[in-house]
Coordinates of C-alpha atoms and ligand atoms in Angstrom, one line a residue:
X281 CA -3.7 -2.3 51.8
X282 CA -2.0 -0.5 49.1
X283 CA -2.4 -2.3 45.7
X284 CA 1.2 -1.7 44.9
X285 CA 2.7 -2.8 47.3
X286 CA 1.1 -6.5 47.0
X287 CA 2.7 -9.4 47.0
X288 CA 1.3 -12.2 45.6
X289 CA 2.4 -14.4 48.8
X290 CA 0.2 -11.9 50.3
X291 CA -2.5 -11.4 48.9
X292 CA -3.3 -15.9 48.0
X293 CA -3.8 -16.4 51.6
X294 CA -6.2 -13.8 52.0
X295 CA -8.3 -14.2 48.7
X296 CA -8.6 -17.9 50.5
X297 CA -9.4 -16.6 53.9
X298 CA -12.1 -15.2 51.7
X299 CA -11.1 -11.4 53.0
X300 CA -11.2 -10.5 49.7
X301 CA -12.9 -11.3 46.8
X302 CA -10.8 -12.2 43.3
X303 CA -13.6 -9.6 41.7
X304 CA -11.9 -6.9 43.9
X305 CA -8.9 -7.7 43.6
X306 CA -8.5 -7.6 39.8
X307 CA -11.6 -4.4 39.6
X308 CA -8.7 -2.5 41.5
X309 CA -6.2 -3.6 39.6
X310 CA -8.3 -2.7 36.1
X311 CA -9.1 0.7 38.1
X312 CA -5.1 1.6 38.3
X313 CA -4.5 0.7 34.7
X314 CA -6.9 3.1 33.5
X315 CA -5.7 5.8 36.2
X316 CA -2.1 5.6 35.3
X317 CA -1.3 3.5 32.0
X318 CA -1.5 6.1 29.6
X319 CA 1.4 7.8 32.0
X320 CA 3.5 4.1 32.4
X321 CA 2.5 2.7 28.8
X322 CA 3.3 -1.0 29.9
X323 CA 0.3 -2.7 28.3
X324 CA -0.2 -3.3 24.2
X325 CA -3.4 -5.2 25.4
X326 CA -5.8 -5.3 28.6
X327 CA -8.0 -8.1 28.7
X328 CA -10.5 -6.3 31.1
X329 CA -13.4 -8.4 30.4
X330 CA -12.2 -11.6 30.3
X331 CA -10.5 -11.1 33.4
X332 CA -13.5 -9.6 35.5
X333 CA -15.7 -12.7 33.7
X334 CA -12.9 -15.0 35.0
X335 CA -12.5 -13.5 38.6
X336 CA -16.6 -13.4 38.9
X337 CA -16.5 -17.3 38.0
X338 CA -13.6 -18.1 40.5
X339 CA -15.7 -16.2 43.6
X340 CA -18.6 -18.6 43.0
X341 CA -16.2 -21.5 42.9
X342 CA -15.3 -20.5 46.3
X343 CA -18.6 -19.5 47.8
X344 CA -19.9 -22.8 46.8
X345 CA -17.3 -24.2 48.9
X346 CA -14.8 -25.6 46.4
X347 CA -11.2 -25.4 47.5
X348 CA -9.1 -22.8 46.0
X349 CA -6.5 -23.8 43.5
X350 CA -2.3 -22.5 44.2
X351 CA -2.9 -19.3 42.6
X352 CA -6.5 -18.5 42.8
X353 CA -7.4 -15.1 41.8
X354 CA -3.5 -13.8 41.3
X355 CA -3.5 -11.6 38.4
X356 CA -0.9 -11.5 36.1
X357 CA 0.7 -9.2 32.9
X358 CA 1.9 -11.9 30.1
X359 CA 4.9 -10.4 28.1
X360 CA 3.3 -9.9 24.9
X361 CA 5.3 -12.4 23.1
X362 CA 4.0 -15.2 24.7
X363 CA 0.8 -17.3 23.0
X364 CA -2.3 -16.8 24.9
X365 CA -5.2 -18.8 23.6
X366 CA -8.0 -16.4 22.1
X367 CA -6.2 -13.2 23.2
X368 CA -3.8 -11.3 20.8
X369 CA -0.4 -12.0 20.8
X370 CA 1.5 -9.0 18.8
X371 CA 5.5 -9.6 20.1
X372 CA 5.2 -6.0 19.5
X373 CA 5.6 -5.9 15.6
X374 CA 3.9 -4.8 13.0
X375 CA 4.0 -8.5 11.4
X376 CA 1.5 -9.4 14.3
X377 CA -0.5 -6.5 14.8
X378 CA -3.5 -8.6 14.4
X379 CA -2.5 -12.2 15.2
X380 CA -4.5 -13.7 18.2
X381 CA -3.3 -17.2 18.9
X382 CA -5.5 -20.2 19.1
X383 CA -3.3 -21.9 21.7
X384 CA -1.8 -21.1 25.2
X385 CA 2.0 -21.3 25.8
X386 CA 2.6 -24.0 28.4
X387 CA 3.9 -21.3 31.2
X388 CA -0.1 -19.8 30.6
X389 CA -1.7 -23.0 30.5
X390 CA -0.2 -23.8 33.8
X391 CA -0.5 -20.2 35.4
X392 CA -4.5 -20.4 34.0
X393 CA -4.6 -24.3 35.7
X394 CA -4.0 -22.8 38.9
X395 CA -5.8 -20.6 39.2
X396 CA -3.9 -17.4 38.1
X397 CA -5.9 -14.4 36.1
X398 CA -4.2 -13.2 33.0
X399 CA -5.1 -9.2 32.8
X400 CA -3.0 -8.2 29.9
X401 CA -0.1 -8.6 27.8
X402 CA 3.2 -6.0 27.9
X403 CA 4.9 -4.2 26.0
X404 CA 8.4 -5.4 24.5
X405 CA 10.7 -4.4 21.9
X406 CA 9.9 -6.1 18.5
X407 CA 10.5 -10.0 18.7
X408 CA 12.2 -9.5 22.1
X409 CA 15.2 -7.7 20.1
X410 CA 16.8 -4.9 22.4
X411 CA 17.0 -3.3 25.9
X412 CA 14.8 -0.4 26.7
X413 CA 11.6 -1.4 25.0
X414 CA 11.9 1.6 22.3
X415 CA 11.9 -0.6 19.6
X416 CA 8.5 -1.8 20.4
X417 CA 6.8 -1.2 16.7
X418 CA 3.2 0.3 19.3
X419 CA 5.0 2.8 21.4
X420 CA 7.9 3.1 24.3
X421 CA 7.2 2.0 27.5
X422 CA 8.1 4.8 30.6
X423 CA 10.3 3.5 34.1
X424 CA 7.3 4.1 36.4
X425 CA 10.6 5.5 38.6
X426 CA 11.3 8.3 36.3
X427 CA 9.2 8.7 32.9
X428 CA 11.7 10.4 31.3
X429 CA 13.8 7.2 31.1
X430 CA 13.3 3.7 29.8
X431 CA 12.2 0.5 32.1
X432 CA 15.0 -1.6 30.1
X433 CA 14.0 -4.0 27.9
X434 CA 13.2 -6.3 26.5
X435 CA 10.3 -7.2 28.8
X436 CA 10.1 -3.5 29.7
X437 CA 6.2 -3.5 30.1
X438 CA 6.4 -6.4 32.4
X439 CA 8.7 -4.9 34.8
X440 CA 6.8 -1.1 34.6
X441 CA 3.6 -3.2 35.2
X442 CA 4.8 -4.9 38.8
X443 CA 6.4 -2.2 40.3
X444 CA 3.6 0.4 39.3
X445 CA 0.9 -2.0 40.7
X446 CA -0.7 -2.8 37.8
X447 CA 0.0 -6.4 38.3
X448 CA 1.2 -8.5 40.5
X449 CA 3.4 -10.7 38.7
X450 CA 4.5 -10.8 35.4
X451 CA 6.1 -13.1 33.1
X452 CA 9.1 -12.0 30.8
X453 CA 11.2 -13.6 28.5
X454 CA 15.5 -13.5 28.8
X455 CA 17.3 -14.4 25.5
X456 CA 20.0 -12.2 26.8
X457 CA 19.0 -10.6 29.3
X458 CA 15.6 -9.2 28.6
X459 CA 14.3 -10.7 31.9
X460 CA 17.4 -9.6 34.5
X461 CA 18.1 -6.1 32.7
X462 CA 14.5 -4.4 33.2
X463 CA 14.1 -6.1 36.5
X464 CA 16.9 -4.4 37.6
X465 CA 16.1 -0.6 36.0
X466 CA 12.5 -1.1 37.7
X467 CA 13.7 -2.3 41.0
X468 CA 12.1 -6.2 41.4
X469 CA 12.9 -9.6 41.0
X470 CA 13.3 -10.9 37.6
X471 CA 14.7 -14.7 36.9
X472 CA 16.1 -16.0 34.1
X473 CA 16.0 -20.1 35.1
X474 CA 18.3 -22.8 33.9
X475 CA 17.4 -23.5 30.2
X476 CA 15.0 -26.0 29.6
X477 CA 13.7 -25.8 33.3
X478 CA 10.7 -23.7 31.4
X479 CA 9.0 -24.8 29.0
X480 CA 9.3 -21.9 25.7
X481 CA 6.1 -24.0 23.7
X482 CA 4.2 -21.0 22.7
X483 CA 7.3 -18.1 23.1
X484 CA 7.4 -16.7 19.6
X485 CA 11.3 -17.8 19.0
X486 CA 13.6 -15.1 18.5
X487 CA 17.3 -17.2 19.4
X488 CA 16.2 -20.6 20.4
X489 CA 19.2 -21.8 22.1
X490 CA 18.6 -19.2 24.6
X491 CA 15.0 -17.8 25.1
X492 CA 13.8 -18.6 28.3
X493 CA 10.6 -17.5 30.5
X494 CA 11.3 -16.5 33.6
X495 CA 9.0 -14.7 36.5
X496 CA 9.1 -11.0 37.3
X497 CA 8.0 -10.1 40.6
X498 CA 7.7 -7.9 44.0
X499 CA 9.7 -10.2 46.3
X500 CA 12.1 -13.5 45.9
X501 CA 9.6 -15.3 47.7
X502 CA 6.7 -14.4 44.9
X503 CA 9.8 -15.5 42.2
X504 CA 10.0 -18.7 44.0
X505 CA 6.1 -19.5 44.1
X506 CA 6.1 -18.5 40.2
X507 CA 8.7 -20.5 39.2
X508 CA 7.7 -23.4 41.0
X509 CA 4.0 -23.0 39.2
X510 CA 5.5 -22.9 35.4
X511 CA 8.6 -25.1 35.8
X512 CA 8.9 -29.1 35.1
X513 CA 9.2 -31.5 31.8
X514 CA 6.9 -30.3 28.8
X515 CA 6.9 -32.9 26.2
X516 CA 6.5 -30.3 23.8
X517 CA 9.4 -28.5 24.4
X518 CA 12.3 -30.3 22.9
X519 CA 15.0 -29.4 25.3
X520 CA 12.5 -29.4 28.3
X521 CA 14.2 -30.5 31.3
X522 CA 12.9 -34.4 32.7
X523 CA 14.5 -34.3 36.1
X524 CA 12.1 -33.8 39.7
X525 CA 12.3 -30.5 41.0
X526 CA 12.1 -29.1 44.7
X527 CA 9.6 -26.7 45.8
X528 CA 11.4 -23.9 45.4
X529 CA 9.6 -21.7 48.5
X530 CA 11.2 -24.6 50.9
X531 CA 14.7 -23.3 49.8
X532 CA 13.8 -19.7 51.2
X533 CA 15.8 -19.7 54.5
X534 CA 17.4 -16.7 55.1
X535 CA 20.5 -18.2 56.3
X536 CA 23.8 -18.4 53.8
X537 CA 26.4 -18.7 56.1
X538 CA 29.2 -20.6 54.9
X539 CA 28.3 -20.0 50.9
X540 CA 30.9 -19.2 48.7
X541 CA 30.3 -16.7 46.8
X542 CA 32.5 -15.9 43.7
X543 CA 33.1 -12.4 41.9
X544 CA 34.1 -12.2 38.5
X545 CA 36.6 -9.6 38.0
X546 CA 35.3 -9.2 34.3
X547 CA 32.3 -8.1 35.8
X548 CA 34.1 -5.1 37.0
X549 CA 35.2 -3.4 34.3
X550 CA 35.7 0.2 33.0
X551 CA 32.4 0.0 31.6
X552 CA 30.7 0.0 35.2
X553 CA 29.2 3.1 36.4
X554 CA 30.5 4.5 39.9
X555 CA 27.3 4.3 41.3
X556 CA 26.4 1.2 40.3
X557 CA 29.8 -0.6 41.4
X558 CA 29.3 1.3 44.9
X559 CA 26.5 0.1 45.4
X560 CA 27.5 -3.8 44.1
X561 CA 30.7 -3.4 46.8
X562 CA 27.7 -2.3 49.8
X563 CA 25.9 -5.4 48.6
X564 CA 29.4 -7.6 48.6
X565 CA 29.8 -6.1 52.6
X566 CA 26.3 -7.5 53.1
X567 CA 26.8 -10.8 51.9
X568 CA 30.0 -11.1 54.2
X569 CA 27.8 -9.9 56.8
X570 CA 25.6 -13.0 55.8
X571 CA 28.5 -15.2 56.4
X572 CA 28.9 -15.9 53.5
X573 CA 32.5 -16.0 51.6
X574 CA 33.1 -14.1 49.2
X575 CA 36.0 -14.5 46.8
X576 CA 37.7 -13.2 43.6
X577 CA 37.6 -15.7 40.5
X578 CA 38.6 -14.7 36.5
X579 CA 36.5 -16.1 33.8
X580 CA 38.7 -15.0 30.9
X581 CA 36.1 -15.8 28.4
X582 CA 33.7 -13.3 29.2
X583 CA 35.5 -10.3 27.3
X584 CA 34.0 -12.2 24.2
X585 CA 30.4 -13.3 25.7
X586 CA 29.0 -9.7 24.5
X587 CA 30.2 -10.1 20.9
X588 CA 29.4 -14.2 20.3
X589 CA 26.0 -13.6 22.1
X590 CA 25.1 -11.0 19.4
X591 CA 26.4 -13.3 16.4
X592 CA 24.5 -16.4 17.7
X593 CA 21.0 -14.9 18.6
X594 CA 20.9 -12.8 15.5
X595 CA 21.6 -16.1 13.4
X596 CA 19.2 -18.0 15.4
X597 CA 16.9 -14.9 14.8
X598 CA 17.7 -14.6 10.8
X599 CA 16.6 -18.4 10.7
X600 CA 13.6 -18.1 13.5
X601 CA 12.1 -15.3 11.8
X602 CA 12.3 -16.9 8.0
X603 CA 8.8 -18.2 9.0
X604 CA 7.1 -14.4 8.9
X605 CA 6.3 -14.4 5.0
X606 CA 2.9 -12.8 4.6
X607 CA 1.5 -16.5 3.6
X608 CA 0.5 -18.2 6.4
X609 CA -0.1 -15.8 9.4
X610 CA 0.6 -11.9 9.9
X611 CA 0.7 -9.1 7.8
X612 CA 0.9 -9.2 3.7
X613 CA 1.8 -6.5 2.1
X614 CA -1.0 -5.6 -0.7
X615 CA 0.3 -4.4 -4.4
X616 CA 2.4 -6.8 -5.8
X617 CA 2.4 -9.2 -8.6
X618 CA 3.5 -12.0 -7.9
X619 CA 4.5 -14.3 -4.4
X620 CA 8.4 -13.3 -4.3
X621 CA 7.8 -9.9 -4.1
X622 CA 4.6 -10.0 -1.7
X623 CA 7.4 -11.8 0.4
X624 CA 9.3 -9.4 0.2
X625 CA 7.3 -6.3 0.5
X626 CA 5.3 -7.6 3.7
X627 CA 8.9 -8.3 4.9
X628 CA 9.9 -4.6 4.1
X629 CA 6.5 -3.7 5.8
X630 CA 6.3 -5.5 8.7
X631 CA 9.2 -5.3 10.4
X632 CA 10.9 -2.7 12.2
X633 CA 14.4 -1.4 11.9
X634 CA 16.1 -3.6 14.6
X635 CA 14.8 -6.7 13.5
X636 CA 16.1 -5.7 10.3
X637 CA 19.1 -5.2 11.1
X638 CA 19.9 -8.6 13.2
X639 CA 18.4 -10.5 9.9
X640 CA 20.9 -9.1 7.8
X641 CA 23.8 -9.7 10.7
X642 CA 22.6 -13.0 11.4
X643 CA 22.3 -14.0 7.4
X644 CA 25.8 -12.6 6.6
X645 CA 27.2 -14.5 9.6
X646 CA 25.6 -17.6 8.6
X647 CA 26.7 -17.1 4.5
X648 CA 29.6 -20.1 3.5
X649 CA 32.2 -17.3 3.4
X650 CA 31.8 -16.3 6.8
X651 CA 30.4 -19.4 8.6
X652 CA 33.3 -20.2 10.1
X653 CA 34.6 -17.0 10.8
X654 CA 31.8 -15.6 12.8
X655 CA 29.7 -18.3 13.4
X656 CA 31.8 -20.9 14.0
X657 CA 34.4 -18.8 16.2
X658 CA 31.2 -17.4 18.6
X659 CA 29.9 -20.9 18.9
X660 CA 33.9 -21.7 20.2
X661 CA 33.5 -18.6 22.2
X662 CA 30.4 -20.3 24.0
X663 CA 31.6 -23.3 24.9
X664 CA 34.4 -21.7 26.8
X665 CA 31.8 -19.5 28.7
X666 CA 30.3 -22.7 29.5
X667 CA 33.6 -24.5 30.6
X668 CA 34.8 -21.2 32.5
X669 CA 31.3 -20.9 34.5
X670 CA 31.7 -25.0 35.0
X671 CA 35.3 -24.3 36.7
X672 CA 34.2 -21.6 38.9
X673 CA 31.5 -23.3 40.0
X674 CA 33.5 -26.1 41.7
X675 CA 35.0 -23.7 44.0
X676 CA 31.5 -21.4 44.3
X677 CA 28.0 -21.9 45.6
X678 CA 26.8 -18.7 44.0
X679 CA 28.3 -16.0 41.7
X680 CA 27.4 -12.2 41.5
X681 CA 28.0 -9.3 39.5
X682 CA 26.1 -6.2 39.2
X683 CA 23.1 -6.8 36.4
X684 CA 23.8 -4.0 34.3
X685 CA 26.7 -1.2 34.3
X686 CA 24.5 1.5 34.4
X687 CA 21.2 2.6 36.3
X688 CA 17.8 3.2 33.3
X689 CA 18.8 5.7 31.0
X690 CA 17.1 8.3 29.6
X691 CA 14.9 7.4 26.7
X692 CA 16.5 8.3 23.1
X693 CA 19.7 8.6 24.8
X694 CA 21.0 5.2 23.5
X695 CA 18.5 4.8 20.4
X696 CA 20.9 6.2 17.8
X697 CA 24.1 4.1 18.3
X698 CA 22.7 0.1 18.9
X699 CA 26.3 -0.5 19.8
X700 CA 25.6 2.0 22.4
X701 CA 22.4 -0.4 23.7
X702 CA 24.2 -3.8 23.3
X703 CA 26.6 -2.7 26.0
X704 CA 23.8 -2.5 28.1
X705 CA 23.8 -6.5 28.4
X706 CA 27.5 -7.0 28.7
X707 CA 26.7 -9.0 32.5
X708 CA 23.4 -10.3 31.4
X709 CA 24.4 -12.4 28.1
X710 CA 27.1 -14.9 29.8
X711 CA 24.0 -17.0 31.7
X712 CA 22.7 -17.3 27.9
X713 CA 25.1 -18.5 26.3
X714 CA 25.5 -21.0 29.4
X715 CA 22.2 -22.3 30.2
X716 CA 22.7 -20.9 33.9
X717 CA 19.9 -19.4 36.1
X718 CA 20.6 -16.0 37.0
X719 CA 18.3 -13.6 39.0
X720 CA 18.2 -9.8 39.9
X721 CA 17.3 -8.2 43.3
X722 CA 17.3 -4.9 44.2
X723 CA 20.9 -3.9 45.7
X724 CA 20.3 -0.1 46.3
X725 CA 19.6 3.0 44.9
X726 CA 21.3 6.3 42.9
X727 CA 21.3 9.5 44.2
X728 CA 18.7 10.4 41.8
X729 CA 16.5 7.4 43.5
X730 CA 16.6 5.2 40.1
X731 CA 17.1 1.6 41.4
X732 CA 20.6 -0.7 41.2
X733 CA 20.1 -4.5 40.5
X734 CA 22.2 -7.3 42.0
X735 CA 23.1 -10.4 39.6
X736 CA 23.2 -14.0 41.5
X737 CA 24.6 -16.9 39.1
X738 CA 23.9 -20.3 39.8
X739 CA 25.1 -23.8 38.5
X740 CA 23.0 -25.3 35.7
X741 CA 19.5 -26.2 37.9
X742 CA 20.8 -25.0 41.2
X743 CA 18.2 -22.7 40.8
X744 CA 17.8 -23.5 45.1
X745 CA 20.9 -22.1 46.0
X746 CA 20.8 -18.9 43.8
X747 CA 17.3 -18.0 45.2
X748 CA 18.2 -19.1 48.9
X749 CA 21.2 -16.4 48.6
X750 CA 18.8 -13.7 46.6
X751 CA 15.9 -14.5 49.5
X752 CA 19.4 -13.9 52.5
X753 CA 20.2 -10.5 51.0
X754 CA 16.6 -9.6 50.1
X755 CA 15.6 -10.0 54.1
X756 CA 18.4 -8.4 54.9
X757 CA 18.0 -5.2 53.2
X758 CA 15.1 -2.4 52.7
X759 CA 15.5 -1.9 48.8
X760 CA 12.6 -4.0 47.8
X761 CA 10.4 -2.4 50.3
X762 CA 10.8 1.1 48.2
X763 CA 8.3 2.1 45.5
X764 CA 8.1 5.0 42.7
X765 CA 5.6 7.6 43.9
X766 CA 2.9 6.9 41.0
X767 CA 0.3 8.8 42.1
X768 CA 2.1 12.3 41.3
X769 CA 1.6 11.6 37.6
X770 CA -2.2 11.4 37.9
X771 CA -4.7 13.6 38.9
X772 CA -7.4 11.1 40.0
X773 CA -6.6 8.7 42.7
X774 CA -4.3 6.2 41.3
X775 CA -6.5 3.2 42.8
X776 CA -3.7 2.9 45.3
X777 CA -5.9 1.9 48.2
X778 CA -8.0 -1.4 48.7
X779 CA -10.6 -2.0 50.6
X780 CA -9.2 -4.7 53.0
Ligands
LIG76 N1 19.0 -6.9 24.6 C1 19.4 -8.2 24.1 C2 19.1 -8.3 22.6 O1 18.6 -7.3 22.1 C3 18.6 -9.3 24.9 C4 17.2 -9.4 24.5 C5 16.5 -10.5 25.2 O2 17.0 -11.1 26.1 N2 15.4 -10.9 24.6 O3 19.3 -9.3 22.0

């Protein structure tokens, strides 16, 4: 079997069947890091030890005849800012270069409870803030497709790490996109769920009203079987959701007839490349095919999503990240006299550029001359999102929209103008401000083979119906089936093959 081409839905079964032991499943896995990740760059930190110690300890589990657990032996990448107990935790800055967390985040504790095998934690931009995973404070990550360009961002290392094979799930985290965006420019799955349906104890906050953790993976089925393993009320989550939830793999029946399926016309813009909005009308054809019904619907509000999202989260950010201060955890800067100006130095220090920047944005917004002007008018921004998405979904199952107007661009190409980048989450941020679920699937390719995403929308916990459309399309089309040809930028064998 080729590792990267395994599905977690795939491989369970047979580490139960016992045709493969969890040891040689996560040894091959460790085996393609090393071959390609100084290529890829997706991983801050492998946790090769810990993970072989863990797999060896779930094999005699089994051999002694104790039944294995949901996700017994699956390993898994961590976005790396996401607290895992004993294993650092760096959100890519500066601030936490040295931070290990004595605490799981809930989504880890559950994954660990059943079974799963944490193998690293990816690369991101700093504190989630950006899309293409150059403002990581470590390094860029590389789109395993083409390593001149970027894997999106912000969970950029997450995405590089499924679709290269060197896991086989991953978890990300969508405040605007972060999740959908690099799932789409790497060519998997990659949910954003309903807010609060995930519990974000343990997510090092960057906009709290709309983080999220979500699953990245190969297939819709493997995004089903994730989310049903982290998802459900978490007492220590504030707004965690308390309603029962389905079993999301029973709601995979590839049959959508009937569905009404609504197209924003906002999401068709001028901004939208040709390539990409080709390949969104194929997928609209498809879905048609399907039986399903699709129709034309106007969500006026969305011209201003891009803009209110960018004043909210970088308030919420301004406030979230008042708690880095060099006094209680992270870096302090050395050489000062006194406590205001250690403050301020490690502050200076430790963070990067971008971060910067949407402290300063999100602190002006927030100042009593502006409040109301900025902060006040995007919040009056949101609510119409959320009353225009609640309209259109009276008359609509489902709604899609291409994931992102353009296909991964080349790296530095958008690093000097962050304008430039923001546009790059124009589809993406509407969910957000909404509480939605929204997912991406892969919808077809460029000419230069770098993979289109498809956006599905959903009502607030209809999280069933967005992945029984995303699971129709998915079996009905090749795209997921297609993977980067790794091997070319190694010389040693890329531990492509198994022995199964
Ligand atoms: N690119 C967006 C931003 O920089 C979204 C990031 C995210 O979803 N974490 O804010």
């Amino acid at each position: 079997m080729r590792l990267n081409e395994l599905k977690a839905h795939e491989l369970l079964p047979m580490i139960r069947r016992k045709e493969v032991s969890v040891e040689e499943v996560v040894a091959a896995i460790l085996h393609r890091i090393s071959a390609i990740d100084s290529k890829i760059r997706a991983y801050i930190t492998v946790a090769g030890e810990e993970a072989l110690k863990k797999a060896k300890e779930a094999d005699a589990r089994l051999a002694g005849g104790e039944p294995a657990r949901p996700l017994e032996g699956l390993p898994v990448a961590i976005k790396d800012n996401i607290c895992t107990q004993g294993l650092r935790t760096t959100a890519a800055s500066r601030f936490l270069e040295g931070f290990t967390p004595f605490y799981d985040a809930t989504v880890v504790e559950r994954l660990k409870d059943k079974g799963a095998i944490i193998i690293g934690k990816t690369n991101l931009d700093e504190f989630a803030m950006g899309s293409s995973t150059e403002n990581s404070a470590m390094f860029p990550t590389r789109n395993p497709w083409d390593l001149k360009r970027v894997p999106g961002g912000s969970s950029g290392g997450s995405a590089a790490s499924v679709i290269a094979g060197e896991a086989v799930c991953a978890l990300g985290s969508d405040t605007g996109g972060s999740i959908r965006q690099p799932a789409s420019f790497c060519g998997i799955v990659g949910l954003k769920p309903s807010y609060g349906l995930v519990s974000r104890y343990g997510l090092i906050g960057y906009a709290s009203s709309m983080d999220h953790i979500g699953p990245m993976t190969r297939d819709v089925r493997d995004c089903a079987l994730i989310l049903g393993a982290i998802a459900g009320y978490d007492s220590k989550d504030s707004q965690s959701y308390p309603g029962e939830l389905p079993d999301y793999t029973e709601c995979l029946v590839p049959d959508i007839k009937g569905m009404k399926v609504g197209v924003p016309k906002e999401y068709l813009d001028e901004g939208l490349s040709g390539t990409v909005r080709d390949a969104f009308m194929k997928a609209l054809d498809k879905l048609e095919e399907l039986g399903a019904k699709v129709v034309e619907v106007s969500m006026p509000s969305l011209k201003h999503s891009l803009a209110a999202y960018y004043v909210i989260s970088s308030a919420e950010a301004s406030s979230n990240l008042a708690r880095f201060d060099g006094v209680r955890y992270g870096y302090r800067a050395t050489g000062s006299d006194d406590s205001m100006t250690m403050m301020a130095m490690s502050r200076g220090e430790g963070f990067g550029p971008e971060v910067k920047r949407r402290i300063v944005l999100g602190t002006y917004v927030l100042s009593a001359e502006n409040y109301d002007k900025y902060f006040g008018e995007a919040l009056r921004v949101r609510s119409l999102v959320t009353r225009d998405f609640r309209e259109v979904f009276e008359v609509c199952d489902c709604l899609v929209g291409p994931t992102s107007p353009t296909v991964a661009f080349e790296a530095g190409e958008k690093t000097r103008d962050p304008l430039e980048m923001y546009l790059s989450d124009v589809y993406t941020v509407p969910p957000n401000l909404a509480g939605i679920p929204g997912v991406s699937i892969p919808c077809g390719f460029d000419e230069e083979g770098m993979p289109i995403g498809l956006q599905i929308m959903a009502r607030q916990y209809n999280e069933e119906a967005l992945l029984r459309a995303a699971y129709a399309f998915e079996q009905a089309t090749e795209f997921h089936k297609r993977n980067p040809e790794i091997e070319k930028y190694t010389k040693e064998p890329a531990g492509g093959e198994m022995s199964v």
